[in-house]
Amino acid sequence: MFKKIKYSLILVSLLETLFSCKNNVPIDNNRYILWRNDFKGNQKVIDEELAQIIPFAQKENSKPLELPITPRVWWYNFGRNTFNPLKSERKLGELLNELEEDKATKTFSARKIQKIEKKIERFQGNLQEQSGWLWRNIGERQVFISEANVAETALKMKKFLYDVGFRDADVTYNLDSTSAKKKLKVTYIIDEKTGYSVDTIQYISSDKIIDSLVQNNKSKQLIVSGDLFDLRLVSAEKLRLEQLLKNNGYYNFNNKFITHGATNFENDESLFVNRKRGNLKIEIQNPDTKPTHERFTVEEVIFKAFDPNSNSTFIKPDTVFYNGVKFIRLDRNVPINIISPRIVSKPGSIYRVSDIMETQRQVSLYNQFAFASSQVKPLSPGQLSLEYFAPLLEKYTFGISPGINNIYNDGSTFFGFGVPVSLTGRNLLKKLEIFEGSFRASYEGQPSPINTSNKSIRGSLELGLNLNLTLPTLWPFQGQLKQLNLKNPRTILGIGYNYSEPFWGKRLNFKLNTNHSIQFSKNAFLYLSVLDAHLINTIYFNNQPGQEFYNSLLNLQEQGNNLKITFDPQFVSSLNSNFIYNNQNPSKPLSSSKFFRLFIESGGTVLNFLDNKERINLIEKVFPLKQSENSIDSVRAYFRFVKLNADYRRSIGINAKSSYAYRINLGLANPYGNNRSMPYDKNFFIGGSNSVRAWAPRTLGTGSSKPDTTAAGNTIPQPGDILLESSIEYRVKVLRFAGDIQLAGFIDAGNVWKWHQTPTAAKFEKANFDFRRFYKEIAVGTGFGLRWDLSYFLFRFDWGIKVFDPSRDQGSRFVLDDFSLKRKQQYGLNWNFGIGYPF
């Protein structure tokens, strides 16, 4: 352990030498390198707010993990020091000559000319910056500073403090320099003094209607007694008042009519300065030319919809009045009875800007229109015409993306291919529905998932067809649930068929499902599936590979692992509900947020109402197993179970560059049918990039029993009925390279258990959940990770280390001392790759 610490310190020292000393630019006597900006003395105003005032040109260079190294400066200077301008000028000349020759011969295609022009632009940029494109983008210029810059920034900070309520504040600075390295540390010394606070808020308006509106909505005011005289709060309050009036008919109103000031009952400014408190007066003034602000009603509402790709421009537009709204359309297939409930603005109503925004949002949720814009026109004093404009998306969208893949296993490589085809149709049934069809044909390599005598990869043919119909209503209850029309109701009806021929047999999977969804708010969703059925027919080949594979499944079943169930003929049906609350902001990944998911499922429910609770005769008649009663697995399996899963995640922002997050994930599944087992994919699994990362995917558990393995030593997935899982993770942004580079440290813990006792000796009183010992069987892992956030994708690399392994005997479960950096070690680094955060 001491050797590892010593090597780490040597590595840090080498990095400091490499990045801090080498390839730095020469410094003249009048410039200093800005090494750090610090703040001292501020009590109420946080450092991040003050740091935002510092101009970009005075921001310190990035230092990974706050180490005393600036690698990006090194990369930038390396690019300048190694740049060869003569070589770049020669290549630029060649490209310019090439472009001139083409003007005479016209032999190049437009695409090639565009590529040449891009190269010319890149070389011109290189010559202008005297550095290569790569080094300019991954590096950053050295930041220099002067006392004049610091003094100017200190004055800006003083003004900021005055604006946020600290009117007597003062800002000074200290400059600490190291003459040998010409580095400067700037410390801004903040003396906030006593802030000026608000006693009461007075709203003044001579317009009685406006005054009544403001007074009736005082409970929503953003400033309360005791707040500072903060201009940011005042601006937010002005915006609230503006929106309040625009949502109550005042179309022409804007916050230039709102003024503010500080006062007191004595109207004495000196008392205000001495007391450092007073009243905030907000006055809504009338227009110069009118005694009151004009209030508007919506006289007419027009909705225009047409297909921009249609050639039928000569067709006379169809005009229809429906629920008071004038619909103008070229295509009569646009169903106005479905659109009408989503148009919030109605003729005769008070003008509200919120109604316009909500109508545009509702129309966009159909996923049928390219966009939804609006236009407001005054008709006469106090009356407005409101027009919505929504061009349709293309009726059909077709896609095909064939691909080639390969699988490598034990020295053998198999090349396969796949051809996925998709077709999307919109509004074919005149219900604003979306029809999606997809087909996939593939022939891909498939290694054996468990031990067989033949280790080679064999080809597997697969054909799949899926059809989905999405309706913008809660079909078939849209008539009875009209009050949910503005909650983004959606119904999806799906049917799918999949046929495959792996090396061990033939497999058919037929599925039928429905899904209803409601969006209660921006962050809260409810999904309900009253039918989720899967019919699987399996025929095991009677040849040697098929028999070997089947016997291996039987052996695992005898050991308590139900992997066999996932291959057996079966019928799985369930109804389930899924509630999700998520206020995460993808554009601010390190900000505070909450996520909660509650999933409830009841499987095989219909069997509870039948006399025969082990099979459904209709299913057996319509989809009989095509094998004799004497063949292996001639009986289709049915399942009855209940399942509950609650997942809570919390992210807490520390500052703009760091945060920590934690997760608690609880699951319970009770298979109460005669077979006392769950459908394989309905089980809980633990381990992998989004779980306990020190263990490989699905390999942790069950309880304190040893996991099932193949003859080659590979762990077979370990399904469980009860799940306990938790994680905590610290995240920090350290670098920027085409995106934010983040580092993370984490601790994961959890396990899965069986609900019922496993009769095998190896798992008896180990795999089942027992309150007397479960807390001793919690696996613990730790580790570190690297994230590359490209805004649209976050690539994640995690390395997990086992700390507590419950599969070992008691007294020897702490395994951190067995950690090794050697490859293929049981207690070495477990590498995980993922897209997005683990939780």
PDB file of C-alpha atoms in Angstrom, residues 126-353:
ATOM      1  CA  ASN A 126      -3.591  28.492 -38.059  1.00  0.00           C
ATOM      2  CA  LEU A 127      -1.405  31.212 -39.625  1.00  0.00           C
ATOM      3  CA  GLN A 128      -3.336  33.976 -37.916  1.00  0.00           C
ATOM      4  CA  GLU A 129      -2.989  32.330 -34.485  1.00  0.00           C
ATOM      5  CA  GLN A 130       0.443  30.855 -35.225  1.00  0.00           C
ATOM      6  CA  SER A 131      -0.707  27.499 -33.867  1.00  0.00           C
ATOM      7  CA  GLY A 132      -2.363  24.279 -35.043  1.00  0.00           C
ATOM      8  CA  TRP A 133      -6.142  23.818 -34.817  1.00  0.00           C
ATOM      9  CA  LEU A 134      -5.941  20.913 -32.350  1.00  0.00           C
ATOM     10  CA  TRP A 135      -3.680  22.662 -29.827  1.00  0.00           C
ATOM     11  CA  ARG A 136      -5.746  25.865 -29.979  1.00  0.00           C
ATOM     12  CA  ASN A 137      -8.951  23.985 -29.143  1.00  0.00           C
ATOM     13  CA  ILE A 138      -7.708  21.705 -26.392  1.00  0.00           C
ATOM     14  CA  GLY A 139      -5.492  24.377 -24.885  1.00  0.00           C
ATOM     15  CA  GLU A 140      -6.016  27.881 -23.564  1.00  0.00           C
ATOM     16  CA  ARG A 141      -3.962  31.063 -23.540  1.00  0.00           C
ATOM     17  CA  GLN A 142      -1.952  31.998 -20.499  1.00  0.00           C
ATOM     18  CA  VAL A 143      -3.899  34.623 -18.528  1.00  0.00           C
ATOM     19  CA  PHE A 144      -1.893  37.730 -17.594  1.00  0.00           C
ATOM     20  CA  ILE A 145      -2.979  40.405 -15.147  1.00  0.00           C
ATOM     21  CA  SER A 146      -2.068  43.948 -14.132  1.00  0.00           C
ATOM     22  CA  GLU A 147      -2.979  46.037 -11.108  1.00  0.00           C
ATOM     23  CA  ALA A 148      -5.095  48.306 -13.293  1.00  0.00           C
ATOM     24  CA  ASN A 149      -7.218  45.317 -14.297  1.00  0.00           C
ATOM     25  CA  VAL A 150      -7.662  44.296 -10.677  1.00  0.00           C
ATOM     26  CA  ALA A 151      -8.617  47.818  -9.557  1.00  0.00           C
ATOM     27  CA  GLU A 152     -11.252  48.062 -12.299  1.00  0.00           C
ATOM     28  CA  THR A 153     -12.752  44.692 -11.329  1.00  0.00           C
ATOM     29  CA  ALA A 154     -12.832  45.710  -7.646  1.00  0.00           C
ATOM     30  CA  LEU A 155     -14.940  48.766  -8.592  1.00  0.00           C
ATOM     31  CA  LYS A 156     -17.364  46.492 -10.495  1.00  0.00           C
ATOM     32  CA  MET A 157     -17.685  44.278  -7.420  1.00  0.00           C
ATOM     33  CA  LYS A 158     -18.424  47.318  -5.259  1.00  0.00           C
ATOM     34  CA  LYS A 159     -21.194  48.386  -7.632  1.00  0.00           C
ATOM     35  CA  PHE A 160     -22.595  44.859  -7.632  1.00  0.00           C
ATOM     36  CA  LEU A 161     -22.695  44.832  -3.829  1.00  0.00           C
ATOM     37  CA  TYR A 162     -24.466  48.202  -3.845  1.00  0.00           C
ATOM     38  CA  ASP A 163     -27.073  46.833  -6.286  1.00  0.00           C
ATOM     39  CA  VAL A 164     -27.794  43.756  -4.164  1.00  0.00           C
ATOM     40  CA  GLY A 165     -28.383  45.743  -0.971  1.00  0.00           C
ATOM     41  CA  PHE A 166     -24.937  46.314   0.562  1.00  0.00           C
ATOM     42  CA  ARG A 167     -24.844  50.033  -0.205  1.00  0.00           C
ATOM     43  CA  ASP A 168     -21.975  50.843   2.159  1.00  0.00           C
ATOM     44  CA  ALA A 169     -19.785  47.934   1.094  1.00  0.00           C
ATOM     45  CA  ASP A 170     -16.159  48.373   0.190  1.00  0.00           C
ATOM     46  CA  VAL A 171     -13.837  46.209  -1.911  1.00  0.00           C
ATOM     47  CA  THR A 172     -10.050  46.272  -1.732  1.00  0.00           C
ATOM     48  CA  TYR A 173      -7.468  43.810  -2.960  1.00  0.00           C
ATOM     49  CA  ASN A 174      -4.113  42.244  -2.173  1.00  0.00           C
ATOM     50  CA  LEU A 175      -1.567  41.179  -4.761  1.00  0.00           C
ATOM     51  CA  ASP A 176       0.752  38.360  -3.703  1.00  0.00           C
ATOM     52  CA  SER A 177       3.500  37.638  -6.201  1.00  0.00           C
ATOM     53  CA  THR A 178       6.405  35.236  -6.529  1.00  0.00           C
ATOM     54  CA  SER A 179       9.145  37.153  -8.307  1.00  0.00           C
ATOM     55  CA  ALA A 180      10.930  34.041  -9.543  1.00  0.00           C
ATOM     56  CA  LYS A 181       7.937  32.689 -11.454  1.00  0.00           C
ATOM     57  CA  LYS A 182       6.154  35.996 -12.053  1.00  0.00           C
ATOM     58  CA  LYS A 183       2.888  34.519 -10.783  1.00  0.00           C
ATOM     59  CA  LEU A 184       0.270  36.663  -9.115  1.00  0.00           C
ATOM     60  CA  LYS A 185      -2.430  35.673  -6.637  1.00  0.00           C
ATOM     61  CA  VAL A 186      -5.242  38.211  -6.432  1.00  0.00           C
ATOM     62  CA  THR A 187      -7.299  38.351  -3.233  1.00  0.00           C
ATOM     63  CA  TYR A 188     -10.376  40.564  -3.289  1.00  0.00           C
ATOM     64  CA  ILE A 189     -11.187  41.686   0.258  1.00  0.00           C
ATOM     65  CA  ILE A 190     -14.925  42.170   0.683  1.00  0.00           C
ATOM     66  CA  ASP A 191     -16.307  44.333   3.487  1.00  0.00           C
ATOM     67  CA  GLU A 192     -20.067  43.972   3.124  1.00  0.00           C
ATOM     68  CA  LYS A 193     -20.978  46.072   6.156  1.00  0.00           C
ATOM     69  CA  THR A 194     -24.653  46.138   7.112  1.00  0.00           C
ATOM     70  CA  GLY A 195     -27.110  45.529   4.314  1.00  0.00           C
ATOM     71  CA  TYR A 196     -30.153  47.711   3.659  1.00  0.00           C
ATOM     72  CA  SER A 197     -33.318  45.694   4.277  1.00  0.00           C
ATOM     73  CA  VAL A 198     -36.970  46.033   3.302  1.00  0.00           C
ATOM     74  CA  ASP A 199     -39.583  46.780   5.991  1.00  0.00           C
ATOM     75  CA  THR A 200     -42.722  46.709   3.844  1.00  0.00           C
ATOM     76  CA  ILE A 201     -43.625  46.786   0.168  1.00  0.00           C
ATOM     77  CA  GLN A 202     -46.018  49.428  -1.123  1.00  0.00           C
ATOM     78  CA  TYR A 203     -47.780  48.946  -4.460  1.00  0.00           C
ATOM     79  CA  ILE A 204     -49.180  52.178  -5.899  1.00  0.00           C
ATOM     80  CA  SER A 205     -51.454  52.529  -8.917  1.00  0.00           C
ATOM     81  CA  SER A 206     -54.120  55.094  -9.767  1.00  0.00           C
ATOM     82  CA  ASP A 207     -55.812  52.516 -12.021  1.00  0.00           C
ATOM     83  CA  LYS A 208     -58.390  50.866  -9.772  1.00  0.00           C
ATOM     84  CA  ILE A 209     -58.592  47.634 -11.801  1.00  0.00           C
ATOM     85  CA  ILE A 210     -54.811  47.227 -11.859  1.00  0.00           C
ATOM     86  CA  ASP A 211     -54.563  48.108  -8.186  1.00  0.00           C
ATOM     87  CA  SER A 212     -57.182  45.467  -7.371  1.00  0.00           C
ATOM     88  CA  LEU A 213     -55.304  42.827  -9.412  1.00  0.00           C
ATOM     89  CA  VAL A 214     -52.009  43.610  -7.683  1.00  0.00           C
ATOM     90  CA  GLN A 215     -53.495  43.587  -4.199  1.00  0.00           C
ATOM     91  CA  ASN A 216     -55.329  40.295  -4.805  1.00  0.00           C
ATOM     92  CA  ASN A 217     -52.069  38.652  -5.890  1.00  0.00           C
ATOM     93  CA  LYS A 218     -49.789  39.964  -3.137  1.00  0.00           C
ATOM     94  CA  SER A 219     -49.428  36.421  -1.797  1.00  0.00           C
ATOM     95  CA  LYS A 220     -47.326  35.635  -4.871  1.00  0.00           C
ATOM     96  CA  GLN A 221     -44.912  38.540  -4.452  1.00  0.00           C
ATOM     97  CA  LEU A 222     -41.228  37.634  -4.662  1.00  0.00           C
ATOM     98  CA  ILE A 223     -39.998  40.108  -2.022  1.00  0.00           C
ATOM     99  CA  VAL A 224     -40.901  39.834   1.659  1.00  0.00           C
ATOM    100  CA  SER A 225     -40.138  41.877   4.735  1.00  0.00           C
ATOM    101  CA  GLY A 226     -36.519  41.423   5.782  1.00  0.00           C
ATOM    102  CA  ASP A 227     -35.141  40.946   2.267  1.00  0.00           C
ATOM    103  CA  LEU A 228     -32.334  43.200   1.100  1.00  0.00           C
ATOM    104  CA  PHE A 229     -32.880  46.006  -1.389  1.00  0.00           C
ATOM    105  CA  ASP A 230     -31.616  43.648  -4.093  1.00  0.00           C
ATOM    106  CA  LEU A 231     -32.093  44.884  -7.659  1.00  0.00           C
ATOM    107  CA  ARG A 232     -32.267  41.288  -8.857  1.00  0.00           C
ATOM    108  CA  LEU A 233     -35.318  40.686  -6.693  1.00  0.00           C
ATOM    109  CA  VAL A 234     -36.815  43.985  -7.802  1.00  0.00           C
ATOM    110  CA  SER A 235     -36.367  43.060 -11.477  1.00  0.00           C
ATOM    111  CA  ALA A 236     -37.963  39.676 -10.862  1.00  0.00           C
ATOM    112  CA  GLU A 237     -40.901  41.337  -9.082  1.00  0.00           C
ATOM    113  CA  LYS A 238     -41.355  43.766 -11.979  1.00  0.00           C
ATOM    114  CA  LEU A 239     -41.434  40.855 -14.394  1.00  0.00           C
ATOM    115  CA  ARG A 240     -44.036  39.110 -12.224  1.00  0.00           C
ATOM    116  CA  LEU A 241     -46.248  42.194 -12.285  1.00  0.00           C
ATOM    117  CA  GLU A 242     -45.856  42.520 -16.036  1.00  0.00           C
ATOM    118  CA  GLN A 243     -46.890  38.894 -16.568  1.00  0.00           C
ATOM    119  CA  LEU A 244     -49.783  39.332 -14.134  1.00  0.00           C
ATOM    120  CA  LEU A 245     -51.186  42.207 -16.169  1.00  0.00           C
ATOM    121  CA  LYS A 246     -50.540  40.550 -19.536  1.00  0.00           C
ATOM    122  CA  ASN A 247     -52.481  37.557 -18.264  1.00  0.00           C
ATOM    123  CA  ASN A 248     -55.413  39.795 -17.367  1.00  0.00           C
ATOM    124  CA  GLY A 249     -56.061  41.590 -20.616  1.00  0.00           C
ATOM    125  CA  TYR A 250     -53.315  44.247 -20.717  1.00  0.00           C
ATOM    126  CA  TYR A 251     -51.869  43.388 -24.132  1.00  0.00           C
ATOM    127  CA  ASN A 252     -49.798  46.603 -24.530  1.00  0.00           C
ATOM    128  CA  PHE A 253     -48.379  46.669 -21.009  1.00  0.00           C
ATOM    129  CA  ASN A 254     -44.648  46.357 -20.293  1.00  0.00           C
ATOM    130  CA  ASN A 255     -42.510  47.021 -17.257  1.00  0.00           C
ATOM    131  CA  LYS A 256     -41.300  50.423 -18.451  1.00  0.00           C
ATOM    132  CA  PHE A 257     -44.443  51.670 -16.697  1.00  0.00           C
ATOM    133  CA  ILE A 258     -43.181  50.215 -13.378  1.00  0.00           C
ATOM    134  CA  THR A 259     -40.872  52.322 -11.228  1.00  0.00           C
ATOM    135  CA  HIS A 260     -39.394  51.584  -7.830  1.00  0.00           C
ATOM    136  CA  GLY A 261     -37.669  53.408  -5.003  1.00  0.00           C
ATOM    137  CA  ALA A 262     -36.824  53.334  -1.310  1.00  0.00           C
ATOM    138  CA  THR A 263     -38.758  55.442   1.147  1.00  0.00           C
ATOM    139  CA  ASN A 264     -39.965  55.579   4.750  1.00  0.00           C
ATOM    140  CA  PHE A 265     -42.957  56.956   6.587  1.00  0.00           C
ATOM    141  CA  GLU A 266     -41.040  60.141   7.417  1.00  0.00           C
ATOM    142  CA  ASN A 267     -39.901  60.629   3.795  1.00  0.00           C
ATOM    143  CA  ASP A 268     -36.439  61.273   5.222  1.00  0.00           C
ATOM    144  CA  GLU A 269     -33.476  59.881   3.286  1.00  0.00           C
ATOM    145  CA  SER A 270     -31.043  60.478   6.158  1.00  0.00           C
ATOM    146  CA  LEU A 271     -33.151  58.271   8.420  1.00  0.00           C
ATOM    147  CA  PHE A 272     -33.100  55.576   5.724  1.00  0.00           C
ATOM    148  CA  VAL A 273     -29.282  55.714   5.639  1.00  0.00           C
ATOM    149  CA  ASN A 274     -28.966  55.673   9.434  1.00  0.00           C
ATOM    150  CA  ARG A 275     -31.488  52.895  10.025  1.00  0.00           C
ATOM    151  CA  LYS A 276     -30.379  50.943   6.933  1.00  0.00           C
ATOM    152  CA  ARG A 277     -33.948  49.876   6.388  1.00  0.00           C
ATOM    153  CA  GLY A 278     -37.030  51.309   4.784  1.00  0.00           C
ATOM    154  CA  ASN A 279     -40.009  50.664   2.568  1.00  0.00           C
ATOM    155  CA  LEU A 280     -39.812  49.471  -1.037  1.00  0.00           C
ATOM    156  CA  LYS A 281     -42.217  51.498  -3.178  1.00  0.00           C
ATOM    157  CA  ILE A 282     -43.319  50.002  -6.493  1.00  0.00           C
ATOM    158  CA  GLU A 283     -45.493  52.278  -8.624  1.00  0.00           C
ATOM    159  CA  ILE A 284     -47.395  51.305 -11.760  1.00  0.00           C
ATOM    160  CA  GLN A 285     -47.764  54.453 -13.814  1.00  0.00           C
ATOM    161  CA  ASN A 286     -50.433  55.227 -16.413  1.00  0.00           C
ATOM    162  CA  PRO A 287     -49.634  56.021 -20.058  1.00  0.00           C
ATOM    163  CA  ASP A 288     -48.859  59.678 -20.830  1.00  0.00           C
ATOM    164  CA  THR A 289     -51.744  60.006 -23.274  1.00  0.00           C
ATOM    165  CA  LYS A 290     -54.446  57.989 -21.474  1.00  0.00           C
ATOM    166  CA  PRO A 291     -55.907  58.035 -17.967  1.00  0.00           C
ATOM    167  CA  THR A 292     -55.735  54.225 -17.677  1.00  0.00           C
ATOM    168  CA  HIS A 293     -54.133  51.267 -19.412  1.00  0.00           C
ATOM    169  CA  GLU A 294     -56.257  49.721 -22.144  1.00  0.00           C
ATOM    170  CA  ARG A 295     -57.660  46.274 -21.425  1.00  0.00           C
ATOM    171  CA  PHE A 296     -58.296  43.824 -24.278  1.00  0.00           C
ATOM    172  CA  THR A 297     -60.555  40.875 -24.992  1.00  0.00           C
ATOM    173  CA  VAL A 298     -60.075  38.266 -27.714  1.00  0.00           C
ATOM    174  CA  GLU A 299     -62.665  38.903 -30.413  1.00  0.00           C
ATOM    175  CA  GLU A 300     -61.727  36.028 -32.728  1.00  0.00           C
ATOM    176  CA  VAL A 301     -59.441  32.982 -32.677  1.00  0.00           C
ATOM    177  CA  ILE A 302     -58.167  31.539 -35.955  1.00  0.00           C
ATOM    178  CA  PHE A 303     -56.286  28.267 -36.394  1.00  0.00           C
ATOM    179  CA  LYS A 304     -54.563  27.667 -39.743  1.00  0.00           C
ATOM    180  CA  ALA A 305     -53.209  24.216 -40.596  1.00  0.00           C
ATOM    181  CA  PHE A 306     -51.866  23.060 -43.960  1.00  0.00           C
ATOM    182  CA  ASP A 307     -49.365  20.683 -45.510  1.00  0.00           C
ATOM    183  CA  PRO A 308     -46.381  22.709 -46.820  1.00  0.00           C
ATOM    184  CA  ASN A 309     -45.341  19.767 -49.033  1.00  0.00           C
ATOM    185  CA  SER A 310     -48.698  19.533 -50.789  1.00  0.00           C
ATOM    186  CA  ASN A 311     -48.997  20.512 -54.457  1.00  0.00           C
ATOM    187  CA  SER A 312     -52.697  21.307 -54.071  1.00  0.00           C
ATOM    188  CA  THR A 313     -52.156  25.029 -53.593  1.00  0.00           C
ATOM    189  CA  PHE A 314     -55.000  25.813 -55.984  1.00  0.00           C
ATOM    190  CA  ILE A 315     -57.536  24.211 -53.663  1.00  0.00           C
ATOM    191  CA  LYS A 316     -59.804  26.712 -51.956  1.00  0.00           C
ATOM    192  CA  PRO A 317     -59.193  26.735 -48.200  1.00  0.00           C
ATOM    193  CA  ASP A 318     -61.842  25.079 -46.083  1.00  0.00           C
ATOM    194  CA  THR A 319     -63.186  27.366 -43.336  1.00  0.00           C
ATOM    195  CA  VAL A 320     -65.088  25.830 -40.431  1.00  0.00           C
ATOM    196  CA  PHE A 321     -66.270  27.315 -37.119  1.00  0.00           C
ATOM    197  CA  TYR A 322     -65.989  24.823 -34.267  1.00  0.00           C
ATOM    198  CA  ASN A 323     -66.505  25.755 -30.590  1.00  0.00           C
ATOM    199  CA  GLY A 324     -66.166  29.405 -31.570  1.00  0.00           C
ATOM    200  CA  VAL A 325     -62.754  28.964 -33.254  1.00  0.00           C
ATOM    201  CA  LYS A 326     -62.312  29.579 -36.976  1.00  0.00           C
ATOM    202  CA  PHE A 327     -60.368  26.689 -38.545  1.00  0.00           C
ATOM    203  CA  ILE A 328     -58.815  27.351 -41.947  1.00  0.00           C
ATOM    204  CA  ARG A 329     -57.295  24.295 -43.617  1.00  0.00           C
ATOM    205  CA  LEU A 330     -56.354  23.107 -47.093  1.00  0.00           C
ATOM    206  CA  ASP A 331     -56.355  19.481 -45.980  1.00  0.00           C
ATOM    207  CA  ARG A 332     -59.749  18.390 -44.659  1.00  0.00           C
ATOM    208  CA  ASN A 333     -58.117  15.360 -43.024  1.00  0.00           C
ATOM    209  CA  VAL A 334     -56.963  17.569 -40.160  1.00  0.00           C
ATOM    210  CA  PRO A 335     -59.431  16.648 -37.353  1.00  0.00           C
ATOM    211  CA  ILE A 336     -60.659  19.880 -35.809  1.00  0.00           C
ATOM    212  CA  ASN A 337     -62.612  18.017 -33.105  1.00  0.00           C
ATOM    213  CA  ILE A 338     -59.318  16.683 -31.697  1.00  0.00           C
ATOM    214  CA  ILE A 339     -57.406  19.957 -32.020  1.00  0.00           C
ATOM    215  CA  SER A 340     -60.179  22.106 -30.563  1.00  0.00           C
ATOM    216  CA  PRO A 341     -59.827  20.956 -26.890  1.00  0.00           C
ATOM    217  CA  ARG A 342     -56.149  21.920 -26.951  1.00  0.00           C
ATOM    218  CA  ILE A 343     -56.830  25.538 -28.012  1.00  0.00           C
ATOM    219  CA  VAL A 344     -56.958  27.337 -24.689  1.00  0.00           C
ATOM    220  CA  SER A 345     -57.702  30.782 -26.144  1.00  0.00           C
ATOM    221  CA  LYS A 346     -61.428  31.287 -26.737  1.00  0.00           C
ATOM    222  CA  PRO A 347     -63.379  34.158 -28.376  1.00  0.00           C
ATOM    223  CA  GLY A 348     -64.830  36.542 -25.826  1.00  0.00           C
ATOM    224  CA  SER A 349     -62.222  35.767 -23.185  1.00  0.00           C
ATOM    225  CA  ILE A 350     -59.812  38.211 -21.589  1.00  0.00           C
ATOM    226  CA  TYR A 351     -56.469  38.347 -23.416  1.00  0.00           C
ATOM    227  CA  ARG A 352     -53.905  36.183 -21.615  1.00  0.00           C
ATOM    228  CA  VAL A 353     -50.378  35.620 -22.866  1.00  0.00           C
TER     229      VAL A 353
END
